[in-house]
Amino acid sequence: MTYSTSLALTNCIVPDWPAPSGVKAIVTTRAGGVSTGSLSSLNLGRSVGDLPDAVEENRRRVAALVGAPPRWMSQVHGVTVADLDHIEVSAPATADAAVSKARNVVCTVMMADCLSVLFCDRAGTTVAAAHAGWRGLADGVLESTIASMTLPPENLLAYMGPAIGPDAFEVGAEVRDRFLASASAVERPAVSAAFVPKAGTGDGKKPNDDTVTMKWYANIYALAQTRLLRAGLSPSGVYGGGLCTFTDSKRFFSYRRGTHQGESSGRMAAMIWRD
């Protein structure tokens, strides 16, 4: 099939942050592609039941907009960072973050509720992208990404892309406990505040009745900011946040929303590169 329409920059989110002029970044939305149904329209995921030709056309459009081929990865909710300057292009790396110091190497992560975080240094010499679902975030994917950039953390900028918001991200008590267990005494109040008890599930206390399961609403943006500051970034170097993939169905894909509706969810991508 031949397609004539191209992807426009207006279909994407351009991060609002003070990155150097030589650093470029975009986050795709669900607009501007050719997929149909619940995957309409710019689905970039190959494993969500979409037509292969549609996915390849969507990826072609993204590459044409960027001006270089995105470096897609096989993401596993881990903390491995791929150094794209030393990895063959022929096969995707199995990793949840990528870093590059070269020009026109497009660090790319896909998401559909999980948080994406884009990084660069203030001089524009190095860029990185991280996929941070709650597991990767708790295990240290952001810290691993920052370390891979081999630069003073206070010289870095971070942009947090769209993710499931604090009014929709329902988690069990084990998730809260895991973040609190790894928090320092200084961090603990901020981490605790990032979890709001869900009404009707114990009002903030673990119930004695085992038939009632404790649930919390988690603010993944606040949790990520705590980790970024722990790694040495300045509070003035952290940007983005506040865009909810779950509630904004016209603009974003959402894995959890799709699951609730019994539908497949597409995948979006966050990309950063040096031009």
Tab-separated table of C-alpha atoms in Angstrom:
chain	number	residue	atom	x	y	z
A	1	MET	CA	0.000	0.000	0.000
A	2	THR	CA	1.222	3.499	-0.832
A	3	TYR	CA	0.669	6.389	1.585
A	4	SER	CA	1.031	10.035	0.678
A	5	THR	CA	0.527	11.834	4.004
A	6	SER	CA	3.490	12.586	6.237
A	7	LEU	CA	3.779	13.026	9.998
A	8	ALA	CA	3.792	16.649	11.140
A	9	LEU	CA	5.659	18.077	14.084
A	10	THR	CA	2.313	19.363	15.341
A	11	ASN	CA	1.247	15.729	15.830
A	12	CYS	CA	4.003	15.373	18.435
A	13	ILE	CA	5.002	16.891	21.749
A	14	VAL	CA	8.132	19.021	21.574
A	15	PRO	CA	9.639	19.205	25.074
A	16	ASP	CA	9.547	22.630	26.682
A	17	TRP	CA	12.964	22.732	28.310
A	18	PRO	CA	16.177	24.746	27.869
A	19	ALA	CA	18.080	22.116	25.882
A	20	PRO	CA	20.975	23.408	23.730
A	21	SER	CA	20.102	24.209	20.133
A	22	GLY	CA	21.962	21.164	18.858
A	23	VAL	CA	19.773	18.786	20.869
A	24	LYS	CA	16.444	17.748	19.351
A	25	ALA	CA	13.645	15.803	21.005
A	26	ILE	CA	10.057	14.763	20.358
A	27	VAL	CA	7.432	12.554	21.963
A	28	THR	CA	4.905	11.038	19.582
A	29	THR	CA	1.200	10.921	20.338
A	30	ARG	CA	-1.407	8.669	18.763
A	31	ALA	CA	-1.991	11.145	15.913
A	32	GLY	CA	-0.555	11.183	12.421
A	33	GLY	CA	-0.443	7.522	11.456
A	34	VAL	CA	-2.342	4.910	9.465
A	35	SER	CA	-3.347	2.277	12.056
A	36	THR	CA	-7.051	1.781	12.736
A	37	GLY	CA	-9.409	0.828	15.547
A	38	SER	CA	-8.075	0.947	19.091
A	39	LEU	CA	-4.590	1.340	17.599
A	40	SER	CA	-5.511	4.478	15.688
A	41	SER	CA	-3.444	5.971	14.385
A	42	LEU	CA	0.333	6.281	15.006
A	43	ASN	CA	0.977	2.956	16.702
A	44	LEU	CA	4.702	2.200	16.720
A	45	GLY	CA	4.577	-1.183	18.468
A	46	ARG	CA	5.036	-4.366	16.478
A	47	SER	CA	3.707	-6.756	19.122
A	48	VAL	CA	0.251	-5.329	19.843
A	49	GLY	CA	-1.747	-6.995	17.069
A	50	ASP	CA	-1.437	-4.251	14.458
A	51	LEU	CA	-0.993	-4.842	10.742
A	52	PRO	CA	2.748	-5.070	10.023
A	53	ASP	CA	2.464	-2.763	7.004
A	54	ALA	CA	0.736	-0.116	9.131
A	55	VAL	CA	3.425	-0.247	11.819
A	56	GLU	CA	6.208	0.022	9.267
A	57	GLU	CA	4.526	2.997	7.624
A	58	ASN	CA	4.108	4.671	11.011
A	59	ARG	CA	7.773	4.081	11.807
A	60	ARG	CA	8.764	5.370	8.380
A	61	ARG	CA	6.868	8.586	9.052
A	62	VAL	CA	8.622	9.070	12.369
A	63	ALA	CA	12.025	8.497	10.777
A	64	ALA	CA	11.217	10.980	8.008
A	65	LEU	CA	10.209	13.618	10.555
A	66	VAL	CA	13.324	13.073	12.674
A	67	GLY	CA	15.646	12.876	9.694
A	68	ALA	CA	17.409	9.751	10.956
A	69	PRO	CA	16.295	6.206	11.839
A	70	PRO	CA	15.170	5.828	15.468
A	71	ARG	CA	17.129	3.161	17.346
A	72	TRP	CA	14.314	0.899	18.508
A	73	MET	CA	15.058	-1.415	21.447
A	74	SER	CA	13.618	-4.554	23.004
A	75	GLN	CA	12.405	-3.228	26.373
A	76	VAL	CA	12.077	-5.538	29.371
A	77	HIS	CA	11.365	-3.193	32.333
A	78	GLY	CA	14.990	-3.447	33.420
A	79	VAL	CA	17.871	-1.066	34.078
A	80	THR	CA	20.263	-1.898	31.238
A	81	VAL	CA	21.493	1.113	29.250
A	82	ALA	CA	22.523	0.586	25.622
A	83	ASP	CA	25.514	2.605	24.435
A	84	LEU	CA	24.276	3.169	20.901
A	85	ASP	CA	27.646	4.442	19.728
A	86	HIS	CA	29.077	0.940	20.191
A	87	ILE	CA	26.153	-1.300	19.194
A	88	GLU	CA	25.447	-2.648	15.721
A	89	VAL	CA	22.354	-1.196	14.080
A	90	SER	CA	21.307	-4.552	12.585
A	91	ALA	CA	19.680	-5.920	15.762
A	92	PRO	CA	17.785	-4.000	18.472
A	93	ALA	CA	19.449	-3.920	21.853
A	94	THR	CA	17.682	-5.494	24.819
A	95	ALA	CA	17.635	-2.517	27.159
A	96	ASP	CA	15.369	0.079	28.739
A	97	ALA	CA	17.576	3.094	28.195
A	98	ALA	CA	19.983	4.367	25.568
A	99	VAL	CA	22.814	6.884	25.471
A	100	SER	CA	24.793	8.502	22.656
A	101	LYS	CA	27.455	11.160	22.187
A	102	ALA	CA	27.410	10.967	18.375
A	103	ARG	CA	25.377	13.076	15.985
A	104	ASN	CA	22.187	11.778	14.349
A	105	VAL	CA	21.913	8.770	16.644
A	106	VAL	CA	18.311	8.771	17.827
A	107	CYS	CA	17.887	7.386	21.355
A	108	THR	CA	14.364	5.964	21.425
A	109	VAL	CA	12.081	4.406	24.048
A	110	MET	CA	8.490	3.282	23.594
A	111	MET	CA	5.722	3.580	26.160
A	112	ALA	CA	1.970	3.428	26.748
A	113	ASP	CA	1.589	4.520	30.413
A	114	CYS	CA	5.181	4.030	31.580
A	115	LEU	CA	7.226	7.165	32.067
A	116	SER	CA	9.805	8.221	29.507
A	117	VAL	CA	12.648	10.493	30.605
A	118	LEU	CA	14.888	12.298	28.116
A	119	PHE	CA	18.309	13.609	29.138
A	120	CYS	CA	20.964	15.923	27.777
A	121	ASP	CA	23.818	17.939	29.221
A	122	ARG	CA	23.772	21.713	29.172
A	123	ALA	CA	26.610	21.770	26.615
A	124	GLY	CA	24.773	19.428	24.255
A	125	THR	CA	27.487	16.766	24.049
A	126	THR	CA	25.478	13.750	25.220
A	127	VAL	CA	21.851	12.599	25.046
A	128	ALA	CA	19.964	9.697	26.608
A	129	ALA	CA	16.454	8.273	26.883
A	130	ALA	CA	15.020	6.012	29.593
A	131	HIS	CA	11.867	3.888	29.846
A	132	ALA	CA	10.751	4.007	33.474
A	133	GLY	CA	7.770	1.959	34.505
A	134	TRP	CA	7.465	1.555	38.246
A	135	ARG	CA	9.650	-1.577	38.297
A	136	GLY	CA	12.474	0.018	36.345
A	137	LEU	CA	12.121	3.196	38.356
A	138	ALA	CA	12.330	1.297	41.651
A	139	ASP	CA	15.308	-0.735	40.421
A	140	GLY	CA	17.271	2.346	39.349
A	141	VAL	CA	16.938	2.767	35.588
A	142	LEU	CA	17.204	6.554	35.872
A	143	GLU	CA	20.329	6.346	38.022
A	144	SER	CA	21.849	3.860	35.563
A	145	THR	CA	21.091	6.162	32.650
A	146	ILE	CA	22.625	9.178	34.362
A	147	ALA	CA	25.756	7.189	35.248
A	148	SER	CA	26.091	6.046	31.621
A	149	MET	CA	26.328	9.651	30.463
A	150	THR	CA	29.647	9.997	32.384
A	151	LEU	CA	29.068	13.667	33.110
A	152	PRO	CA	28.543	15.633	36.333
A	153	PRO	CA	24.824	15.153	37.156
A	154	GLU	CA	24.424	18.808	38.087
A	155	ASN	CA	25.163	19.644	34.437
A	156	LEU	CA	22.281	17.487	33.149
A	157	LEU	CA	18.728	18.348	32.131
A	158	ALA	CA	15.823	15.871	32.285
A	159	TYR	CA	12.418	15.964	30.622
A	160	MET	CA	9.612	13.691	31.833
A	161	GLY	CA	7.190	12.699	29.084
A	162	PRO	CA	3.521	11.654	29.265
A	163	ALA	CA	2.681	8.822	31.674
A	164	ILE	CA	-0.256	7.474	33.616
A	165	GLY	CA	-1.230	10.231	36.046
A	166	PRO	CA	-1.598	10.229	39.837
A	167	ASP	CA	-5.401	10.089	39.657
A	168	ALA	CA	-5.317	6.900	37.570
A	169	PHE	CA	-2.204	4.928	38.521
A	170	GLU	CA	-3.636	2.428	40.995
A	171	VAL	CA	-1.070	0.174	42.664
A	172	GLY	CA	-0.923	-2.299	45.508
A	173	ALA	CA	0.670	-1.687	48.888
A	174	GLU	CA	3.710	-3.723	47.827
A	175	VAL	CA	4.643	-1.015	45.300
A	176	ARG	CA	4.469	1.707	47.936
A	177	ASP	CA	6.414	-0.427	50.389
A	178	ARG	CA	9.141	-1.030	47.825
A	179	PHE	CA	9.714	2.673	47.184
A	180	LEU	CA	9.565	3.558	50.861
A	181	ALA	CA	12.044	0.812	51.737
A	182	SER	CA	14.651	2.252	49.391
A	183	ALA	CA	14.052	5.898	50.342
A	184	SER	CA	16.487	7.740	52.563
A	185	ALA	CA	15.264	9.539	55.653
A	186	VAL	CA	15.362	12.806	53.718
A	187	GLU	CA	13.451	11.330	50.767
A	188	ARG	CA	10.856	9.444	52.762
A	189	PRO	CA	8.331	12.311	53.223
A	190	ALA	CA	8.298	13.049	49.474
A	191	VAL	CA	7.994	9.366	48.590
A	192	SER	CA	5.199	8.876	51.116
A	193	ALA	CA	3.341	11.894	49.701
A	194	ALA	CA	3.552	10.369	46.211
A	195	PHE	CA	1.060	7.680	47.300
A	196	VAL	CA	-2.566	8.530	48.104
A	197	PRO	CA	-4.777	5.783	49.596
A	198	LYS	CA	-7.711	4.714	47.488
A	199	ALA	CA	-11.007	5.293	49.264
A	200	GLY	CA	-12.639	2.138	50.548
A	201	THR	CA	-9.449	0.099	50.806
A	202	GLY	CA	-8.432	0.777	54.380
A	203	ASP	CA	-8.124	4.574	54.375
A	204	GLY	CA	-4.343	4.426	54.457
A	205	LYS	CA	-4.010	1.447	56.792
A	206	LYS	CA	-3.569	-2.180	55.852
A	207	PRO	CA	-6.917	-3.827	56.635
A	208	ASN	CA	-7.282	-6.729	59.044
A	209	ASP	CA	-9.833	-8.271	56.717
A	210	ASP	CA	-7.879	-10.141	54.039
A	211	THR	CA	-10.814	-9.811	51.641
A	212	VAL	CA	-10.120	-6.049	51.415
A	213	THR	CA	-7.002	-5.284	49.406
A	214	MET	CA	-5.113	-2.097	50.134
A	215	LYS	CA	-4.753	0.098	47.042
A	216	TRP	CA	-2.962	3.375	46.425
A	217	TYR	CA	-2.773	5.990	43.682
A	218	ALA	CA	0.865	6.607	42.787
A	219	ASN	CA	2.412	9.764	41.367
A	220	ILE	CA	5.112	8.376	39.084
A	221	TYR	CA	6.288	11.910	38.239
A	222	ALA	CA	6.986	12.695	41.896
A	223	LEU	CA	8.724	9.358	42.374
A	224	ALA	CA	10.903	9.962	39.321
A	225	GLN	CA	11.815	13.463	40.472
A	226	THR	CA	12.960	12.066	43.806
A	227	ARG	CA	15.227	9.613	41.973
A	228	LEU	CA	16.587	12.305	39.671
A	229	LEU	CA	17.476	14.543	42.591
A	230	ARG	CA	19.030	11.588	44.411
A	231	ALA	CA	21.260	11.028	41.378
A	232	GLY	CA	22.520	14.609	41.590
A	233	LEU	CA	20.383	16.612	39.179
A	234	SER	CA	19.444	20.111	40.238
A	235	PRO	CA	15.733	20.758	40.932
A	236	SER	CA	15.941	23.472	38.270
A	237	GLY	CA	17.129	20.859	35.770
A	238	VAL	CA	13.975	18.710	35.829
A	239	TYR	CA	11.148	19.506	33.398
A	240	GLY	CA	7.910	18.035	32.060
A	241	GLY	CA	5.365	15.880	33.835
A	242	GLY	CA	1.643	16.338	34.249
A	243	LEU	CA	0.354	14.747	31.017
A	244	CYS	CA	-1.811	11.696	31.777
A	245	THR	CA	-1.921	8.936	29.173
A	246	PHE	CA	-4.835	7.166	30.870
A	247	THR	CA	-7.320	10.046	30.970
A	248	ASP	CA	-6.456	11.738	27.647
A	249	SER	CA	-7.690	9.051	25.264
A	250	LYS	CA	-7.778	11.362	22.238
A	251	ARG	CA	-4.092	12.185	22.488
A	252	PHE	CA	-2.387	9.166	24.039
A	253	PHE	CA	-2.334	5.391	24.002
A	254	SER	CA	-2.723	3.758	27.422
A	255	TYR	CA	-2.026	0.108	28.152
A	256	ARG	CA	-4.097	0.171	31.342
A	257	ARG	CA	-7.039	1.923	29.692
A	258	GLY	CA	-6.943	-0.572	26.841
A	259	THR	CA	-6.898	-3.464	29.313
A	260	HIS	CA	-9.947	-2.078	31.121
A	261	GLN	CA	-11.768	-1.761	27.805
A	262	GLY	CA	-10.698	-5.154	26.491
A	263	GLU	CA	-8.724	-3.605	23.638
A	264	SER	CA	-5.148	-3.578	22.418
A	265	SER	CA	-3.134	-0.459	23.117
A	266	GLY	CA	-0.693	1.119	20.711
A	267	ARG	CA	2.763	2.379	21.616
A	268	MET	CA	4.198	5.893	21.475
A	269	ALA	CA	7.858	6.853	21.465
A	270	ALA	CA	10.127	9.443	23.075
A	271	MET	CA	13.227	10.346	21.058
A	272	ILE	CA	16.271	12.536	21.547
A	273	TRP	CA	19.322	13.109	19.369
A	274	ARG	CA	22.116	15.530	18.473
A	275	ASP	CA	21.757	17.060	15.031
